[in-house]
GROMACS .gro file of C-alpha atoms in nm:
model
  122
    1MET     CA    1  -0.025   1.353  -0.110
    2THR     CA    2  -0.059   1.374  -0.485
    3THR     CA    3  -0.134   1.683  -0.687
    4ALA     CA    4  -0.453   1.528  -0.828
    5TYR     CA    5  -0.762   1.739  -0.780
    6PRO     CA    6  -1.033   1.611  -0.544
    7GLY     CA    7  -1.277   1.389  -0.730
    8THR     CA    8  -1.023   1.277  -0.991
    9ALA     CA    9  -0.842   0.945  -1.022
   10GLY     CA   10  -0.541   0.938  -0.790
   11ALA     CA   11  -0.669   1.203  -0.548
   12THR     CA   12  -0.569   1.131  -0.189
   13ARG     CA   13  -0.682   1.206   0.163
   14THR     CA   14  -0.581   1.116   0.517
   15CYS     CA   15  -0.739   0.818   0.692
   16PRO     CA   16  -0.915   0.950   1.004
   17HIS     CA   17  -0.816   0.637   1.199
   18CYS     CA   18  -0.446   0.578   1.129
   19ARG     CA   19  -0.352   0.909   0.955
   20GLU     CA   20  -0.198   0.732   0.653
   21THR     CA   21  -0.236   0.887   0.308
   22ILE     CA   22  -0.492   0.683   0.114
   23LEU     CA   23  -0.689   0.712  -0.209
   24GLU     CA   24  -0.987   0.944  -0.180
   25SER     CA   25  -1.208   0.677  -0.340
   26ALA     CA   26  -1.121   0.408  -0.080
   27ALA     CA   27  -1.412   0.260   0.115
   28VAL     CA   28  -1.174   0.071   0.344
   29CYS     CA   29  -0.831   0.194   0.454
   30PRO     CA   30  -0.567  -0.046   0.315
   31SER     CA   31  -0.342   0.026   0.613
   32CYS     CA   32  -0.564  -0.006   0.921
   33ARG     CA   33  -0.858  -0.178   0.740
   34HIS     CA   34  -1.119   0.045   0.904
   35LYS     CA   35  -1.433   0.116   0.703
   36LEU     CA   36  -1.450   0.471   0.572
   37ARG     CA   37  -1.781   0.470   0.384
   38PHE     CA   38  -2.107   0.305   0.469
   39SER     CA   39  -2.343   0.467   0.217
   40GLU     CA   40  -2.192   0.336  -0.109
   41PRO     CA   41  -2.199  -0.046  -0.101
   42THR     CA   42  -2.210  -0.069  -0.481
   43SER     CA   43  -1.915   0.160  -0.552
   44ALA     CA   44  -1.614   0.011  -0.732
   45SER     CA   45  -1.386   0.063  -0.433
   46ALA     CA   46  -1.627  -0.109  -0.194
   47ALA     CA   47  -1.690  -0.417  -0.406
   48PRO     CA   48  -1.410  -0.667  -0.343
   49ALA     CA   49  -1.506  -0.863  -0.655
   50SER     CA   50  -1.392  -0.574  -0.878
   51ALA     CA   51  -1.053  -0.546  -0.709
   52SER     CA   52  -0.755  -0.727  -0.854
   53VAL     CA   53  -0.410  -0.804  -0.719
   54PRO     CA   54  -0.177  -0.799  -1.022
   55LEU     CA   55   0.134  -0.826  -0.805
   56ARG     CA   56   0.191  -1.029  -0.489
   57VAL     CA   57   0.538  -1.123  -0.370
   58GLU     CA   58   0.619  -1.308  -0.050
   59GLY     CA   59   0.958  -1.399   0.083
   60SER     CA   60   1.119  -1.493   0.410
   61PHE     CA   61   1.462  -1.524   0.559
   62ARG     CA   62   1.601  -1.677   0.873
   63ASN     CA   63   1.888  -1.557   1.086
   64PRO     CA   64   2.129  -1.851   1.119
   65VAL     CA   65   2.141  -2.008   1.464
   66ASP     CA   66   2.519  -1.969   1.489
   67SER     CA   67   2.526  -1.594   1.408
   68GLU     CA   68   2.470  -1.274   1.602
   69ALA     CA   69   2.154  -1.061   1.597
   70TRP     CA   70   2.072  -0.902   1.261
   71GLU     CA   71   1.895  -0.573   1.198
   72TYR     CA   72   1.674  -0.509   0.895
   73SER     CA   73   1.499  -0.220   0.720
   74MET     CA   74   1.200  -0.274   0.490
   75VAL     CA   75   1.202  -0.005   0.219
   76LEU     CA   76   0.942   0.020  -0.059
   77THR     CA   77   1.011   0.219  -0.377
   78ILE     CA   78   0.761   0.300  -0.654
   79ARG     CA   79   0.885   0.404  -1.000
   80ASN     CA   80   0.697   0.524  -1.307
   81GLU     CA   81   0.736   0.391  -1.663
   82ARG     CA   82   1.048   0.608  -1.714
   83GLY     CA   83   1.219   0.460  -1.407
   84GLU     CA   84   1.181   0.781  -1.208
   85GLU     CA   85   1.123   0.734  -0.837
   86ILE     CA   86   0.784   0.876  -0.739
   87ALA     CA   87   0.760   0.737  -0.386
   88ARG     CA   88   0.992   0.583  -0.130
   89LYS     CA   89   0.876   0.470   0.211
   90LEU     CA   90   1.044   0.308   0.507
   91VAL     CA   91   0.785   0.048   0.600
   92GLY     CA   92   0.946  -0.100   0.908
   93VAL     CA   93   1.264  -0.182   1.092
   94GLY     CA   94   1.354  -0.451   1.340
   95ALA     CA   95   1.604  -0.699   1.473
   96MET     CA   96   1.621  -1.076   1.457
   97GLN     CA   97   1.788  -1.296   1.712
   98PRO     CA   98   1.966  -1.617   1.604
   99GLY     CA   99   1.716  -1.872   1.471
  100GLU     CA  100   1.433  -1.620   1.418
  101GLN     CA  101   1.255  -1.585   1.086
  102ARG     CA  102   1.066  -1.298   0.921
  103THR     CA  103   0.826  -1.316   0.627
  104PHE     CA  104   0.749  -1.011   0.414
  105THR     CA  105   0.454  -0.983   0.176
  106LEU     CA  106   0.406  -0.711  -0.084
  107SER     CA  107   0.076  -0.684  -0.267
  108VAL     CA  108  -0.053  -0.423  -0.509
  109GLU     CA  109  -0.432  -0.391  -0.512
  110MET     CA  110  -0.597  -0.222  -0.808
  111ASN     CA  111  -0.955  -0.099  -0.841
  112PRO     CA  112  -1.128   0.076  -1.129
  113SER     CA  113  -1.145   0.447  -1.059
  114SER     CA  114  -1.493   0.577  -0.987
  115ALA     CA  115  -1.370   0.927  -1.075
  116GLY     CA  116  -1.336   1.043  -1.432
  117SER     CA  117  -1.060   0.922  -1.661
  118LYS     CA  118  -0.857   1.240  -1.614
  119ARG     CA  119  -0.487   1.151  -1.608
  120THR     CA  120  -0.292   1.236  -1.294
  121ARG     CA  121   0.075   1.265  -1.214
  122HIS     CA  122   0.089   0.931  -1.028
   0.00000   0.00000   0.00000
């Protein structure tokens, strides 16, 4: 979790459904997609129209039919403007048999913060 104080931009909490670390302001968990708030339908985090996706990358690869099984690790790294690593997460691992294909999609969703404009570490 971040060092942001509760109620400020970037503050985090644990999703009660999947136990992932999420933004405190989230109305829907981005991991398990369960609803977290029902009383604030007009909040910035609940209104999908205010959300933007400034980055979306999708790619796939196929294990050649004439090869052996391949193993893969999906690792996500987040860096700040100085190139310093602030988060690194192993997202998933697996194996592919000959002829199998995997597609990976990365998207970054951004919402205006409903908390004050206080700057946080992340």
